[in-house]
Short mmCIF file of C-alpha atoms in Angstrom, two decimals:
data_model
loop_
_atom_site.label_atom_id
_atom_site.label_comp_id
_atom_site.label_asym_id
_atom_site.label_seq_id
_atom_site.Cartn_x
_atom_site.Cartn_y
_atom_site.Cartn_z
CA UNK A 1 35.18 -38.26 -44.38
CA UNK A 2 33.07 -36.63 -41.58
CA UNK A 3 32.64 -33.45 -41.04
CA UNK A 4 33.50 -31.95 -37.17
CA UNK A 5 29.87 -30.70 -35.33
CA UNK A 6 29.85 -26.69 -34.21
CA UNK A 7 30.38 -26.23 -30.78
CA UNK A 8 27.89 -23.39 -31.40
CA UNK A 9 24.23 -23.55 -30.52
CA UNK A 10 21.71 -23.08 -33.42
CA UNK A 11 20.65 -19.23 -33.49
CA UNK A 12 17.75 -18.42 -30.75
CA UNK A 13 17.94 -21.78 -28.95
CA UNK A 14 17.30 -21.43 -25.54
CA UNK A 15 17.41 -23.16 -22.01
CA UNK A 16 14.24 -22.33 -21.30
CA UNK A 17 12.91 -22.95 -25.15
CA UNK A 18 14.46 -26.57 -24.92
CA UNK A 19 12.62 -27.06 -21.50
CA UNK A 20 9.26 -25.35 -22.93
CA UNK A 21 8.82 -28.10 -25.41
CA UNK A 22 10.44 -30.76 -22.68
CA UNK A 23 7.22 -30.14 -21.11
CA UNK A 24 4.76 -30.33 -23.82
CA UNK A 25 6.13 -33.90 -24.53
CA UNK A 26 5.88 -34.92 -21.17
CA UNK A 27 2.59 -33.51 -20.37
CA UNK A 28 1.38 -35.53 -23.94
CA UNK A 29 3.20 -38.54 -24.05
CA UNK A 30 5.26 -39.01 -20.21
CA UNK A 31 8.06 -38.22 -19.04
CA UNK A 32 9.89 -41.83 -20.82
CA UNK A 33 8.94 -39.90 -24.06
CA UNK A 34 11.39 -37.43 -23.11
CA UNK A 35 14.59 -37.71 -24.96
CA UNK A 36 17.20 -35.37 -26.46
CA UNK A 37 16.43 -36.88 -29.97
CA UNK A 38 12.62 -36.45 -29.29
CA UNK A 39 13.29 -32.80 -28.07
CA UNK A 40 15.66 -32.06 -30.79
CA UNK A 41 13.28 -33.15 -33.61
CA UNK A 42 10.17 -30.82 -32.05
CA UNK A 43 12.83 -28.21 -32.31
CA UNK A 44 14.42 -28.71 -35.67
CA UNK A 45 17.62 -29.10 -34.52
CA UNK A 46 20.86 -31.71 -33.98
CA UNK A 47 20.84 -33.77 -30.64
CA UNK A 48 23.86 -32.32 -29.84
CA UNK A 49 22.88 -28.80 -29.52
CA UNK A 50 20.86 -29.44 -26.87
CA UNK A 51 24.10 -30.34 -24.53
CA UNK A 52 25.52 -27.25 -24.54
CA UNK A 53 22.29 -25.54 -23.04
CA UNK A 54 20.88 -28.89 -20.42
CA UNK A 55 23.62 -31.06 -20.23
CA UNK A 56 22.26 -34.73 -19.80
CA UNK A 57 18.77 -36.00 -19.68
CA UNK A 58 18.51 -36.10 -16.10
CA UNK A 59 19.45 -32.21 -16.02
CA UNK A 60 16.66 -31.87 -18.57
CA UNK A 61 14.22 -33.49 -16.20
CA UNK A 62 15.64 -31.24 -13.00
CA UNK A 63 14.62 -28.01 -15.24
CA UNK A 64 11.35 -29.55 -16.23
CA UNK A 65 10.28 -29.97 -12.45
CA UNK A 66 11.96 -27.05 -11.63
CA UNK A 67 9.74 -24.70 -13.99
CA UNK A 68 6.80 -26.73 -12.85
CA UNK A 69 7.10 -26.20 -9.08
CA UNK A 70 8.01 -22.40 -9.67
CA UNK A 71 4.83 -21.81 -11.58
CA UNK A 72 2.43 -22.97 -8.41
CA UNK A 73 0.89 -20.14 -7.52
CA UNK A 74 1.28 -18.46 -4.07
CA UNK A 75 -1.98 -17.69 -2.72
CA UNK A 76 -3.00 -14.88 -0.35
CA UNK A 77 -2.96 -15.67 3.55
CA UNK A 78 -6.40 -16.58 4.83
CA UNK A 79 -8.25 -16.33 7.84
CA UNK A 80 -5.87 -18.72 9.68
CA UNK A 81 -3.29 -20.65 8.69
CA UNK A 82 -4.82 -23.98 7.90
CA UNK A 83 -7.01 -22.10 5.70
CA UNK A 84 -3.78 -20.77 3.99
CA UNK A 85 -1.95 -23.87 4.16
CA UNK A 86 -5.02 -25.98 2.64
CA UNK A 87 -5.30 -23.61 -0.20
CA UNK A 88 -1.31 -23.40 -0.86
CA UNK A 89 -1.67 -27.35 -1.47
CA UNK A 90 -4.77 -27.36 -3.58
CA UNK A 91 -2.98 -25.14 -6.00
CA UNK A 92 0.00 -26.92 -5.86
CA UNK A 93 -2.40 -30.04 -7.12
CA UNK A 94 -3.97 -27.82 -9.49
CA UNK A 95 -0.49 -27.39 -11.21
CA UNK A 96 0.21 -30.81 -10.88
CA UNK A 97 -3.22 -32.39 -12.65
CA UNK A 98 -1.65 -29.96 -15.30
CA UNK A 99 1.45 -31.98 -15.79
CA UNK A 100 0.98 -35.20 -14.04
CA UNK A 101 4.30 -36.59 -14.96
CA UNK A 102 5.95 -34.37 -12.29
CA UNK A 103 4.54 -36.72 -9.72
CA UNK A 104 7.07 -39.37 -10.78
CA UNK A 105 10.09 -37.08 -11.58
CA UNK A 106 9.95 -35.68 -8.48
CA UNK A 107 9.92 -38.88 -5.92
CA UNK A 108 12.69 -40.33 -8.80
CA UNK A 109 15.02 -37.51 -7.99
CA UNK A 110 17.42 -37.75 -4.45
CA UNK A 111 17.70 -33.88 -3.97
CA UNK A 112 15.07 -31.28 -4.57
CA UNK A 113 15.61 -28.98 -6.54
CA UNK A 114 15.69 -25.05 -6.00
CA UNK A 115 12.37 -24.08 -7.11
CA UNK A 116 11.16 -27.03 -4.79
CA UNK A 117 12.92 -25.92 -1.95
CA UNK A 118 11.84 -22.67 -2.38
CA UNK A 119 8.11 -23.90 -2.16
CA UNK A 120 8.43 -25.60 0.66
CA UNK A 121 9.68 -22.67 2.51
CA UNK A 122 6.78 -21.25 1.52
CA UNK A 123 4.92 -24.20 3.49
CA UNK A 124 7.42 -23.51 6.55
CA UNK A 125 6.08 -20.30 6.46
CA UNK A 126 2.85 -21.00 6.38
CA UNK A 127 2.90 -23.68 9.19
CA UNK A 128 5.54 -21.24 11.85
CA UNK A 129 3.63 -18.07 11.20
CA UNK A 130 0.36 -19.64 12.32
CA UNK A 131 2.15 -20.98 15.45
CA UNK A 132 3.48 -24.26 14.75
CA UNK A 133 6.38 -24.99 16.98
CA UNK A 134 9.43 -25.82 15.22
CA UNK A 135 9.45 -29.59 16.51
CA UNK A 136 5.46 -29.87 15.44
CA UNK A 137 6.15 -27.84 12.01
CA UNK A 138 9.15 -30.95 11.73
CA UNK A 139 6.18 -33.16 12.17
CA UNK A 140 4.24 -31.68 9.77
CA UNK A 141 6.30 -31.73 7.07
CA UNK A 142 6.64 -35.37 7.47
CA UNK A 143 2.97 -36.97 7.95
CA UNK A 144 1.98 -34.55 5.10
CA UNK A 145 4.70 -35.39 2.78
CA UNK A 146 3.94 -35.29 -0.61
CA UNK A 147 0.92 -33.62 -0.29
CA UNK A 148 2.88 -30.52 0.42
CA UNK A 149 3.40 -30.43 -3.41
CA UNK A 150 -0.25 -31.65 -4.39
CA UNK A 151 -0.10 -35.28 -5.26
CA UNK A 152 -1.37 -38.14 -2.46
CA UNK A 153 0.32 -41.17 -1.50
CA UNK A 154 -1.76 -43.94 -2.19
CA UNK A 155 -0.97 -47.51 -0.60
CA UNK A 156 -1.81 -48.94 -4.29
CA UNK A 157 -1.80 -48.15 -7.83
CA UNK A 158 -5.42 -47.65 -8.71
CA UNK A 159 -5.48 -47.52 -12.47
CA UNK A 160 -8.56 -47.41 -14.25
CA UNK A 161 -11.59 -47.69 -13.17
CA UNK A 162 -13.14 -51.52 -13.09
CA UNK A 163 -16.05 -52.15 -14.14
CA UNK A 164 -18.85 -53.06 -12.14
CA UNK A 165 -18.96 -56.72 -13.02
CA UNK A 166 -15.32 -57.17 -12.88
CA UNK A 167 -15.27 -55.50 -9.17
CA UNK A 168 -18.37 -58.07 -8.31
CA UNK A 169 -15.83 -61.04 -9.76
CA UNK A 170 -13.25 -60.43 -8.04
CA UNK A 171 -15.00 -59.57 -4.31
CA UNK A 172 -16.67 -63.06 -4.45
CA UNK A 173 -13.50 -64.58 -5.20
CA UNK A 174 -12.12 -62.98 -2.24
CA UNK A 175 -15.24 -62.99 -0.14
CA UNK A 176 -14.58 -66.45 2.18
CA UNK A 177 -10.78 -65.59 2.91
CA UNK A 178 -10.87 -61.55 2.92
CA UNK A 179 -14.28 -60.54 3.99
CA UNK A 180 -13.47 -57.02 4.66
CA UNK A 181 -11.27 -56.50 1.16
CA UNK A 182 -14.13 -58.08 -0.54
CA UNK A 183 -16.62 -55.38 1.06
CA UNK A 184 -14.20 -52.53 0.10
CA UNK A 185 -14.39 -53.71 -3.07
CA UNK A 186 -18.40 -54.09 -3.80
CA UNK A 187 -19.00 -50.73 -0.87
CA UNK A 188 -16.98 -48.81 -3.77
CA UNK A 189 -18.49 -46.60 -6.42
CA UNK A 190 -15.34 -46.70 -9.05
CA UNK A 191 -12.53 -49.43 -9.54
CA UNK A 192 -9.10 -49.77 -7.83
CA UNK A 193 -7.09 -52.38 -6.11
CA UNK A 194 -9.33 -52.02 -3.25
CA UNK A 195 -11.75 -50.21 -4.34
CA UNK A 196 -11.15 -46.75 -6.38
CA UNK A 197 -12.11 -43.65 -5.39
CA UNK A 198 -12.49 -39.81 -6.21
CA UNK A 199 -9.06 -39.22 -6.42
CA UNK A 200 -9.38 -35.47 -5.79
CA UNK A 201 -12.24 -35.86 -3.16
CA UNK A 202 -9.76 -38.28 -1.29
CA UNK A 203 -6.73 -35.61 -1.44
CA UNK A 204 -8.84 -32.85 0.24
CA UNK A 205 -10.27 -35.86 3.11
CA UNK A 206 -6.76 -36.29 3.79
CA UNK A 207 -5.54 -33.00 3.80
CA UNK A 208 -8.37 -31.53 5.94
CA UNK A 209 -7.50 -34.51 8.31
CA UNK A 210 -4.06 -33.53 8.92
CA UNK A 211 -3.98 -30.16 9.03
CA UNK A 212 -6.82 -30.56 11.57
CA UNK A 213 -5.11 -32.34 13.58
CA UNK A 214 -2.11 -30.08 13.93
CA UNK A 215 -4.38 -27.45 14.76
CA UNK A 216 -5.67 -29.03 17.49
CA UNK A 217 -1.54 -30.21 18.71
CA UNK A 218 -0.89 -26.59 18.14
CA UNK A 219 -3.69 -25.11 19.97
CA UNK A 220 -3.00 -27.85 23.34
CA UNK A 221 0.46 -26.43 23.02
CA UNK A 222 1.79 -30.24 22.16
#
C-alpha cells in the first residue's frame, strides 16, 4: 500500500528559499545541475514540495534569472549619458561574472521576464533622457543587444586558453590557405578559435565603440 503525499508544503519553505539555493547550484555546478531532485535534496525535502511553490523547472529557471537581473545595481547618473549608460552595463556584467550561467538562461528563454524588462527600461531611460531619438534609441537597443545586460556576443566559443605551442600548430597548418586566420592566431596573447582575448577588456572596446557612435548620430541629429 502507498501512502497519499500532503498537498502541504514542508513548514518555512519558501519561493524565494527554493530559488536561493537554485542559485547556489547553478552558480557551482550550471544551470543543467539544476533539478527539482537536486534542489530538494540541498533543502531536505520531497521533490514534490517544491511544485506547489515554482511549478516546473523552467519556472524555476524564470525566478532564478529573474532575482539575478533585479539585483544589478542601478548606478547614479553621470556626467552625460554615455557615461551613465557605460557604467549601467559594467555593473550589469559585474552581476553576471557572479553567476555566469544567466548568460545561457537568458538567450534560452522566448520572453523576458519582469525583472528584465524592468532593466531595460532602465536602459531606455538612460539612452531618451540623454537625447536619443526614439528611432536611434530603437537602434540602440538592437546593435547593443546583449550587452545591455553585461555579457558580449562573441562570433565563437573561445574556451580555454591554448597554449602557446598548440596556437603555433595550428596557425602553420592554416598558414598557406588562411593567411590572415593564421596571423590572428600567432598576433594573439591567449587561446581561442581565432585567437582569445581579454574577455572583459574586449566587452568595454565594444561598448565604448557603440555608445560612441550613437553619441556622435545623436549629436548630428541623425
Amino acid at each position: 500500500m502507498t501512502t497519499r503525499r500532503s498537498r502541504t508544503a514542508p513548514a518555512g519553505l519558501t519561493r524565494e528559499g527554493i530559488v536561493d539555493v537554485a542559485i547556489r547550484v547553478a552558480d557551482a555546478d550550471g544551470p543543467t545541475a539544476v533539478s527539482m531532485r537536486r534542489i530538494a535534496q540541498e533543502l531536505g525535502v520531497d521533490p514534490m514540495s517544491l511544485y506547489r511553490h515554482i511549478g516546473a523547472k523552467d519556472g524555476l529557471l524564470d525566478l532564478m534569472t529573474d532575482t539575478v537581473v533585479a539585483g544589478i545595481e542601478r548606478v547614479e547618473p553621470g556626467a552625460t549619458w554615455v557615461e551613465t549608460a557605460r557604467e549601467q552595463m559594467l555593473a550589469a556584467r559585474r552581476t553576471m561574472l557572479r553567476h555566469p550561467w544567466t548568460a545561457e538562461v537568458v538567450k534560452a528563454r522566448p520572453i523576458p521576464t519582469p525583472a528584465a524588462l524592468r532593466y531595460v527600461d532602465t536602459i531606455l531611460g538612460i539612452l531618451r533622457g540623454g537625447g536619443l531619438s526614439l528611432d536611434l534609441t530603437h537602434h540602440a537597443l538592437h546593435v547593443l543587444g546583449s550587452r545591455i545586460l553585461g555579457f558580449g556576443q562573441n562570433l565563437f566559443d573561445e574556451g580555454a586558453d591554448t597554449p602557446p605551442e598548440v596556437a603555433a600548430a595550428r596557425a602553420a597548418g592554416l598558414a598557406h590557405e588562411m593567411p590572415w586566420v593564421a596571423e590572428m592566431i600567432v598576433g594573439s596573447a591567449h587561446g581561442g578559435a581565432l585567437g582569445g582575448c581579454d574577455d572583459d577588456a574586449e566587452f568595454v572596446f565594444s561598448l565604448d565603440l557603440i555608445l560612441e557612435g550613437l553619441e556622435h548620430r545623436r549629436a548630428a541629429g541623425r
